[in-house]
Short mmCIF file of C-alpha atoms in Angstrom, two decimals:
data_model
loop_
_atom_site.label_atom_id
_atom_site.label_comp_id
_atom_site.label_asym_id
_atom_site.label_seq_id
_atom_site.Cartn_x
_atom_site.Cartn_y
_atom_site.Cartn_z
CA MET V 103 -66.31 32.99 25.52
CA VAL V 104 -65.19 36.00 23.48
CA LEU V 105 -64.46 35.58 19.79
CA PRO V 106 -61.49 37.68 18.69
CA GLU V 107 -61.17 39.83 15.63
CA VAL V 108 -58.79 38.03 13.25
CA TYR V 109 -57.00 40.00 10.56
CA SER V 110 -54.73 38.99 7.73
CA GLU V 111 -51.16 40.26 8.10
CA LYS V 112 -51.57 41.82 4.63
CA ARG V 113 -54.00 44.37 6.09
CA PHE V 114 -51.15 45.91 8.08
CA GLY V 115 -48.36 45.33 5.61
CA ILE V 116 -46.28 43.45 8.17
CA ASN V 117 -42.77 42.89 6.88
CA LYS V 118 -41.33 39.60 8.13
CA GLU V 119 -37.83 40.88 7.44
CA ASN V 120 -38.35 43.13 10.47
CA ILE V 121 -38.90 40.10 12.71
CA SER V 122 -36.02 38.48 14.59
CA PRO V 123 -35.06 35.13 12.97
CA ASN V 124 -34.50 33.82 16.51
CA ALA V 125 -38.07 34.69 17.50
CA LEU V 126 -39.40 32.96 14.38
CA SER V 127 -37.33 29.86 15.12
CA ILE V 128 -38.71 29.67 18.68
CA ILE V 129 -42.31 29.89 17.46
CA ASN V 130 -41.64 27.28 14.79
CA LYS V 131 -40.03 24.88 17.28
CA LEU V 132 -42.88 25.27 19.79
CA LYS V 133 -45.41 24.56 17.04
CA ASN V 134 -43.45 21.49 15.93
CA ASN V 135 -43.66 20.25 19.53
CA GLY V 136 -47.46 20.52 19.49
CA PHE V 137 -47.89 23.93 21.15
CA SER V 138 -49.32 27.23 19.93
CA ALA V 139 -47.11 30.31 20.02
CA TYR V 140 -47.44 33.99 19.08
CA LEU V 141 -45.58 37.26 19.06
CA VAL V 142 -47.29 39.68 21.43
CA GLY V 143 -47.13 43.19 22.84
CA GLY V 144 -44.78 45.97 21.82
CA CYS V 145 -43.22 44.21 18.85
CA ILE V 146 -46.66 43.84 17.24
CA ARG V 147 -47.46 47.50 17.91
CA ASP V 148 -44.27 48.44 16.07
CA LEU V 149 -44.78 46.00 13.18
CA ILE V 150 -48.34 47.25 12.60
CA ARG V 151 -47.09 50.85 12.67
CA GLY V 152 -44.34 50.05 10.19
CA LEU V 153 -41.53 50.39 12.74
CA LEU V 154 -38.57 48.11 13.47
CA PRO V 155 -39.08 46.46 16.90
CA LYS V 156 -36.17 46.41 19.35
CA ASP V 157 -37.41 43.42 21.35
CA PHE V 158 -39.59 40.43 20.63
CA ASP V 159 -41.82 38.76 23.21
CA ILE V 160 -43.43 35.37 22.69
CA VAL V 161 -46.43 33.86 24.44
CA THR V 162 -47.42 30.20 24.32
CA ASN V 163 -49.51 27.50 25.96
CA CYS V 164 -46.27 25.66 26.73
CA GLN V 165 -45.45 25.89 30.46
CA PRO V 166 -42.08 27.18 31.71
CA GLU V 167 -40.69 23.79 32.68
CA GLN V 168 -41.68 22.39 29.27
CA ILE V 169 -40.09 25.35 27.47
CA ARG V 170 -36.91 24.74 29.44
CA LYS V 171 -36.80 21.11 28.23
CA ILE V 172 -37.33 22.08 24.59
CA PHE V 173 -34.74 24.88 24.58
CA LYS V 174 -31.41 24.01 26.17
CA ASN V 175 -30.34 27.65 25.76
CA SER V 176 -33.03 28.85 28.19
CA ARG V 177 -33.55 29.54 31.86
CA ILE V 178 -36.60 30.14 34.03
CA ILE V 179 -36.59 33.46 35.89
CA GLY V 180 -38.92 35.14 38.36
CA ARG V 181 -41.07 33.82 41.17
CA ARG V 182 -43.77 36.48 41.23
CA PHE V 183 -44.29 36.14 37.47
CA LYS V 184 -42.48 33.09 36.16
CA LEU V 185 -41.17 33.33 32.59
CA VAL V 186 -38.37 31.96 30.39
CA HIS V 187 -35.41 33.70 28.79
CA ILE V 188 -34.20 31.95 25.65
CA THR V 189 -30.67 33.14 25.00
CA PHE V 190 -28.91 33.63 21.68
CA PRO V 191 -25.50 35.19 20.99
CA ASP V 192 -27.07 38.49 19.88
CA GLU V 193 -30.31 38.68 21.87
CA VAL V 194 -32.56 37.28 24.59
CA ILE V 195 -36.15 36.36 23.71
CA GLU V 196 -38.63 36.54 26.59
CA THR V 197 -41.14 33.71 26.43
CA THR V 198 -44.17 33.52 28.71
CA THR V 199 -47.05 31.12 29.21
CA PHE V 200 -50.72 32.13 28.79
CA ARG V 201 -52.03 33.26 32.20
CA SER V 202 -55.63 33.09 33.28
CA GLY V 203 -55.81 35.71 36.04
CA SER V 204 -58.51 33.64 37.77
CA ASP V 205 -58.26 32.15 41.24
CA SER V 206 -56.78 28.70 41.70
CA SER V 207 -56.52 26.17 44.45
CA ASP V 208 -52.75 25.70 44.32
CA ASP V 209 -51.89 29.28 45.32
CA ALA V 210 -50.51 30.07 41.84
CA LEU V 211 -52.41 33.37 41.97
CA LYS V 212 -52.06 35.47 45.13
CA ILE V 213 -53.80 38.80 45.73
CA ASP V 214 -53.52 40.95 48.89
CA ASP V 215 -56.31 42.74 50.75
CA ASP V 216 -55.88 45.89 48.63
CA GLY V 217 -56.39 43.92 45.43
CA ARG V 218 -52.71 43.89 44.44
CA ILE V 219 -51.42 40.87 42.55
CA LEU V 220 -48.54 39.39 44.55
CA ARG V 221 -48.06 36.31 42.39
CA ASP V 222 -49.53 35.22 39.04
CA ASN V 223 -48.46 31.84 37.75
CA ASN V 224 -51.90 30.50 36.98
CA TRP V 225 -51.84 29.19 33.41
CA GLY V 226 -54.78 29.67 31.06
CA THR V 227 -55.95 30.11 27.47
CA GLN V 228 -55.10 32.76 24.92
CA GLU V 229 -58.43 34.49 25.57
CA GLU V 230 -57.81 34.55 29.33
CA ASP V 231 -54.28 35.79 28.73
CA ALA V 232 -55.55 38.67 26.58
CA PHE V 233 -57.95 39.93 29.24
CA ARG V 234 -55.39 39.81 32.05
CA ARG V 235 -52.99 42.09 30.16
CA ASP V 236 -52.88 45.73 31.17
CA PHE V 237 -53.62 47.79 28.04
CA THR V 238 -55.59 47.00 24.90
CA VAL V 239 -52.67 47.99 22.64
CA ASN V 240 -50.53 45.37 24.42
CA ALA V 241 -53.00 42.53 23.89
CA VAL V 242 -52.62 41.98 20.17
CA TYR V 243 -51.18 38.62 19.02
CA TYR V 244 -49.50 37.69 15.77
CA ASP V 245 -48.99 34.25 14.27
CA PRO V 246 -46.29 34.72 11.62
CA PHE V 247 -46.82 31.24 10.15
CA ASN V 248 -50.61 31.38 9.85
CA LYS V 249 -50.20 35.05 8.89
CA GLU V 250 -52.88 36.19 11.34
CA VAL V 251 -53.23 39.12 13.74
CA ILE V 252 -55.55 38.26 16.65
CA ASP V 253 -57.29 40.91 18.75
CA TYR V 254 -59.63 40.17 21.70
CA THR V 255 -59.77 43.67 23.25
CA SER V 256 -60.15 46.19 20.38
CA GLY V 257 -56.45 46.91 20.59
CA ILE V 258 -56.25 47.54 16.83
CA LYS V 259 -58.95 50.20 17.15
CA ASP V 260 -57.13 51.89 20.03
CA LEU V 261 -53.85 51.79 18.09
CA LYS V 262 -55.64 53.59 15.25
CA ASN V 263 -57.15 56.11 17.69
CA LYS V 264 -53.81 56.53 19.51
CA SER V 265 -55.38 55.76 22.87
CA ILE V 266 -53.92 54.11 25.98
CA LYS V 267 -56.83 52.21 27.52
CA PHE V 268 -56.90 49.69 30.37
CA ILE V 269 -58.46 46.29 29.73
CA GLY V 270 -61.37 45.90 32.16
CA VAL V 271 -62.23 48.35 34.95
CA PRO V 272 -59.39 50.92 35.16
CA GLU V 273 -59.59 51.32 38.94
CA THR V 274 -59.39 47.55 39.47
CA ARG V 275 -56.41 47.23 37.13
CA VAL V 276 -54.53 50.01 38.92
CA GLN V 277 -55.32 48.54 42.33
CA GLU V 278 -53.99 45.16 41.17
CA ASP V 279 -50.67 46.79 40.35
CA PRO V 280 -50.16 50.56 40.89
CA VAL V 281 -46.96 50.40 38.80
CA ARG V 282 -49.34 50.23 35.82
CA ILE V 283 -49.70 53.99 36.34
CA LEU V 284 -46.09 54.44 35.26
CA ARG V 285 -46.56 52.02 32.38
CA ALA V 286 -49.52 54.10 31.13
CA ILE V 287 -47.38 57.25 31.28
CA ARG V 288 -44.50 55.47 29.55
CA PHE V 289 -46.56 54.15 26.66
CA ALA V 290 -48.29 57.50 26.20
CA ALA V 291 -44.88 59.19 26.06
CA LYS V 292 -43.27 56.57 23.85
CA LEU V 293 -46.11 56.26 21.32
CA ASN V 294 -47.30 59.88 21.60
CA PHE V 295 -50.77 58.58 22.48
CA SER V 296 -53.35 60.05 24.83
CA ILE V 297 -54.51 58.30 28.01
CA GLU V 298 -58.21 57.45 28.03
CA GLU V 299 -60.38 59.38 30.52
CA GLY V 300 -61.29 56.39 32.69
CA ALA V 301 -57.64 55.48 33.00
CA LEU V 302 -56.78 59.07 33.94
CA ARG V 303 -59.37 59.06 36.75
CA ALA V 304 -57.95 55.81 38.16
CA ILE V 305 -54.42 57.20 37.93
CA GLU V 306 -55.40 60.38 39.77
CA LYS V 307 -57.16 58.43 42.52
CA HIS V 308 -54.41 55.86 43.18
CA LYS V 309 -51.14 57.55 42.19
CA THR V 310 -49.99 57.99 45.80
CA LYS V 311 -49.85 54.18 46.11
CA LEU V 312 -46.72 54.28 44.00
CA SER V 313 -44.80 55.20 47.15
CA GLU V 314 -45.80 51.80 48.61
CA MET V 315 -44.35 49.79 45.72
CA PRO V 316 -41.07 47.82 45.99
CA PRO V 317 -38.20 50.29 45.33
CA ALA V 318 -36.58 47.89 42.84
CA ARG V 319 -39.67 47.95 40.60
CA ILE V 320 -39.90 51.75 40.74
CA TYR V 321 -36.22 52.00 39.77
CA GLU V 322 -36.81 49.77 36.74
CA GLU V 323 -39.75 51.89 35.59
CA ILE V 324 -37.81 55.14 36.05
CA ILE V 325 -35.07 53.76 33.80
CA LYS V 326 -37.65 52.82 31.15
CA LEU V 327 -39.32 56.23 31.40
CA PHE V 328 -36.16 58.28 31.00
CA LEU V 329 -33.61 56.13 29.14
CA SER V 330 -35.69 54.79 26.25
CA GLY V 331 -35.75 57.81 23.94
CA HIS V 332 -38.77 59.66 25.33
CA ALA V 333 -37.44 61.28 28.51
CA GLU V 334 -38.64 64.77 27.66
CA LYS V 335 -42.21 63.63 27.01
CA SER V 336 -42.16 61.39 30.10
CA TYR V 337 -41.11 64.35 32.25
CA GLU V 338 -43.89 66.46 30.76
CA LEU V 339 -46.57 63.84 31.53
CA LEU V 340 -45.25 62.99 35.00
CA SER V 341 -45.27 66.69 35.89
CA LYS V 342 -48.70 67.28 34.34
CA HIS V 343 -50.27 64.48 36.40
CA GLN V 344 -48.26 65.38 39.55
CA ILE V 345 -46.48 62.04 39.67
CA PHE V 346 -42.92 63.33 39.36
CA ASN V 347 -42.90 64.50 42.97
CA ILE V 348 -44.18 61.10 44.12
CA LEU V 349 -41.23 59.40 42.44
CA PHE V 350 -38.77 62.02 43.65
CA PRO V 351 -40.21 63.44 46.88
CA HIS V 352 -36.75 64.49 48.05
CA SER V 353 -35.96 66.44 44.90
CA ARG V 354 -37.71 69.60 43.74
CA ASN V 355 -39.77 70.02 40.59
CA ASP V 356 -40.51 73.72 40.33
CA PRO V 357 -40.87 74.37 36.56
CA ARG V 358 -40.16 78.07 37.09
CA VAL V 359 -36.75 77.28 38.57
CA PHE V 360 -35.73 73.83 37.37
CA GLY V 361 -37.86 73.30 34.24
CA ASN V 362 -35.09 74.30 31.83
CA PHE V 363 -32.57 72.25 33.82
CA PHE V 364 -34.62 69.07 33.43
CA ARG V 365 -35.64 69.75 29.83
CA LYS V 366 -32.03 70.33 28.75
CA THR V 367 -30.96 67.07 30.39
CA PHE V 368 -33.81 65.05 28.92
CA SER V 369 -33.38 66.57 25.46
CA ASN V 370 -29.70 65.57 25.53
CA THR V 371 -30.63 62.10 26.82
CA ASP V 372 -33.13 61.53 24.01
CA SER V 373 -30.59 62.72 21.47
CA ARG V 374 -27.97 60.28 22.79
CA TYR V 375 -30.51 57.45 22.65
CA ARG V 376 -31.36 58.22 19.01
CA ASN V 377 -27.66 58.23 18.15
CA ASN V 378 -27.06 54.89 19.94
CA LYS V 379 -24.78 56.50 22.51
CA LYS V 380 -24.30 55.04 25.97
CA LEU V 381 -26.72 56.23 28.67
CA ASN V 382 -25.75 56.10 32.33
CA PRO V 383 -28.49 55.69 34.97
CA GLY V 384 -26.12 57.34 37.45
CA PHE V 385 -26.07 60.55 35.40
CA LEU V 386 -29.87 60.42 35.18
CA PHE V 387 -30.31 60.23 38.95
CA ALA V 388 -27.59 62.84 39.53
CA THR V 389 -29.74 65.18 37.45
CA LEU V 390 -33.10 64.19 38.92
CA LEU V 391 -31.92 64.72 42.49
CA TRP V 392 -29.68 67.75 41.95
CA PRO V 393 -32.34 70.43 42.65
CA ARG V 394 -32.50 69.38 46.31
CA ILE V 395 -28.70 69.39 46.59
CA PHE V 396 -28.60 72.83 45.02
CA GLU V 397 -31.32 74.28 47.24
CA GLU V 398 -30.00 72.84 50.48
CA SER V 399 -26.44 74.00 49.88
CA ALA V 400 -26.85 77.25 47.96
CA ILE V 401 -26.30 80.72 49.36
CA ASP V 402 -26.92 83.44 46.77
CA THR V 403 -26.67 80.73 44.04
CA LYS V 404 -23.18 79.68 45.23
CA LEU V 405 -22.45 76.33 46.83
CA ASN V 406 -21.89 76.31 50.55
CA PHE V 407 -19.35 73.50 50.88
CA ARG V 408 -20.22 72.41 54.41
CA LYS V 409 -23.93 72.07 53.61
CA TYR V 410 -23.05 70.49 50.28
CA TYR V 411 -21.18 67.59 51.87
CA GLN V 412 -24.06 67.01 54.28
CA SER V 413 -26.70 67.01 51.53
CA VAL V 414 -25.08 64.54 49.14
CA SER V 415 -25.46 61.39 51.26
CA SER V 416 -28.76 62.50 52.79
CA VAL V 417 -30.56 62.99 49.47
CA ILE V 418 -29.43 59.63 48.08
CA ARG V 419 -30.34 57.79 51.28
CA LYS V 420 -33.87 59.22 51.23
CA GLN V 421 -34.38 58.44 47.53
CA GLN V 422 -33.41 54.82 48.14
CA THR V 423 -36.66 54.32 50.07
CA ILE V 424 -38.53 55.05 46.81
CA SER V 425 -36.27 53.65 44.09
CA ALA V 426 -33.49 51.17 44.74
CA ILE V 427 -30.52 52.73 42.92
CA PRO V 428 -27.79 50.09 42.46
CA ARG V 429 -24.63 50.67 44.49
CA ARG V 430 -22.38 51.11 41.45
CA PHE V 431 -24.50 54.05 40.31
CA ILE V 432 -24.58 55.60 43.78
CA SER V 433 -20.79 55.79 43.63
CA PHE V 434 -21.04 57.47 40.22
CA ILE V 435 -23.65 60.00 41.45
CA LYS V 436 -21.55 60.99 44.45
CA ASP V 437 -18.43 61.39 42.31
CA VAL V 438 -20.19 63.60 39.77
CA TRP V 439 -21.66 65.75 42.53
CA MET V 440 -18.46 66.00 44.56
CA TYR V 441 -16.38 66.84 41.50
CA GLN V 442 -18.54 69.92 40.92
CA ILE V 443 -16.50 71.48 43.72
CA ARG V 444 -13.28 70.69 41.87
CA PHE V 445 -14.35 72.98 39.03
CA ASN V 446 -14.14 75.85 41.53
CA LYS V 447 -10.52 75.06 42.37
CA ILE V 448 -8.24 75.87 39.45
CA GLY V 449 -4.62 75.13 40.30
CA LYS V 450 -1.74 72.67 40.07
CA LYS V 451 -4.07 69.67 40.58
CA SER V 452 -6.26 70.63 37.63
CA ILE V 453 -4.22 68.65 35.10
CA ASN V 454 -4.65 65.39 36.99
CA PHE V 455 -8.32 66.19 37.55
CA SER V 456 -8.86 66.60 33.79
CA LYS V 457 -7.52 63.04 33.34
CA ASN V 458 -9.90 61.57 35.94
CA ILE V 459 -12.19 58.81 34.73
CA ARG V 460 -15.23 60.81 35.94
CA TYR V 461 -14.09 64.14 34.48
CA ARG V 462 -16.10 63.96 31.25
CA ALA V 463 -19.37 63.07 32.99
CA SER V 464 -18.73 65.70 35.68
CA PHE V 465 -18.09 68.36 33.04
CA ASP V 466 -21.25 67.38 31.14
CA PHE V 467 -23.14 67.84 34.40
CA LEU V 468 -21.52 71.25 34.91
CA GLU V 469 -22.83 72.28 31.49
CA VAL V 470 -26.36 71.21 32.41
CA ARG V 471 -26.13 73.25 35.64
CA GLU V 472 -25.67 76.43 33.59
CA SER V 473 -29.42 76.49 32.87
CA ILE V 474 -30.07 77.36 36.53
CA GLU V 475 -26.65 78.88 37.28
CA PRO V 476 -25.82 81.33 34.43
CA LYS V 477 -22.68 82.49 36.24
CA LEU V 478 -21.06 79.17 35.33
CA LYS V 479 -20.73 80.17 31.67
CA GLU V 480 -17.17 81.51 31.87
CA ARG V 481 -16.02 78.65 34.08
CA ILE V 482 -17.42 76.10 31.59
CA LYS V 483 -15.66 77.87 28.74
CA TRP V 484 -12.31 77.81 30.62
CA TRP V 485 -12.52 74.11 31.55
CA LYS V 486 -13.59 73.10 28.04
CA GLU V 487 -10.56 74.83 26.53
CA PHE V 488 -8.31 73.43 29.26
CA TYR V 489 -9.49 69.85 28.68
CA GLU V 490 -8.96 70.07 24.91
CA SER V 491 -5.47 71.62 25.21
CA ASN V 492 -2.10 69.85 25.19
CA TYR V 493 0.13 69.81 28.25
CA ASP V 494 2.08 72.99 27.42
CA LYS V 495 -1.12 74.93 26.73
CA LYS V 496 -2.56 73.69 30.04
CA ILE V 497 0.50 75.01 31.94
CA LYS V 498 0.20 78.35 30.16
CA MET V 499 -3.51 78.61 31.03
CA LEU V 500 -2.82 77.84 34.69
CA ASN V 501 -0.10 80.49 34.85
CA ILE V 502 -2.37 83.11 33.30
CA TYR V 503 -5.15 82.19 35.71
CA ARG V 504 -2.79 82.34 38.71
CA LYS V 505 -1.45 85.80 37.72
CA ARG V 506 -4.97 87.15 37.38
CA ARG V 507 -5.77 85.90 40.88
CA GLU V 508 -2.66 87.37 42.50
CA PRO V 509 -3.17 90.60 44.44
CA ARG V 510 -1.70 93.68 42.77
#
């Protein structure tokens, strides 16, 4: 038995006004029904660091079926890792049951021959739950009613030292679930922490196993890496540890050629996130996969249309074996790529094109392309002015363009 470090909330200056009232009500109701319940994970990291959490996760000794009976506004999700979503008009609170991580006779915990966890619904104690979590900074618990912060794994110390450290033997934890490699990168990027040496060695040894993971899980992690406000830092770390090319083996990550292209995109993405602007996964993947399209269809930095058409479907089809891009975003990606050709064809159809629902995204993509295709500068300038002009000005611009193109 391991005794945890228990701290008063006053030590960290936790402000309860930064905690979701819905989360507090869930904890209170679980306690009133005879169960223990805590806030855990990222929300506690943020509260301790004086930040406003975006999400609140709760952990309890109440089992999913019992939670479902207590909260009529809830539903059980997941088979591999069963948990409960408690739904409110303005948010969804994820509520999980303490897991033990030890073997059981009823097949609640299933591990394959390579040590990967296939299923983990084996309930346990708070102590057992703490030691089955992935990183020390994610294993800190907070009881807002007893006003206590509970730490079994020196997570508070690692938060102070800004260190991402696996709980237990790093190699074992990565073998259990190689996707933890991407989670380590994500937390290091998000928190601006360093990854502990033992964790780095395990990541280096097992990173190629990411290609064996279910494509749907890889897609989810890519979205979290690049659409959560730290895309630029995520790209830097993925490139540094040579993981980017594992996630996108059919793209091309040559910093000398495409570094500025990616950095410009990710800088814009992070800026949009900070300003609460909509982020489209389709635009993200259009950018991430563009280098291969460009290389396969370029002749002297100009698009070869025949090769271009052939490359578009091929690149997406190959990427799908790594990350399962939803169909609605595949349609978006293809449109944005195909409409790049339309920017080369200025004529009577240009007015209708500028009204197309995909025009704005396609033009934004054209602007990003300029970092590797400087010759696009004048074309971008023309289309920007054209888009912002009224109908009469558009006609005038088309006539001027046509006269310049006519042979003398």
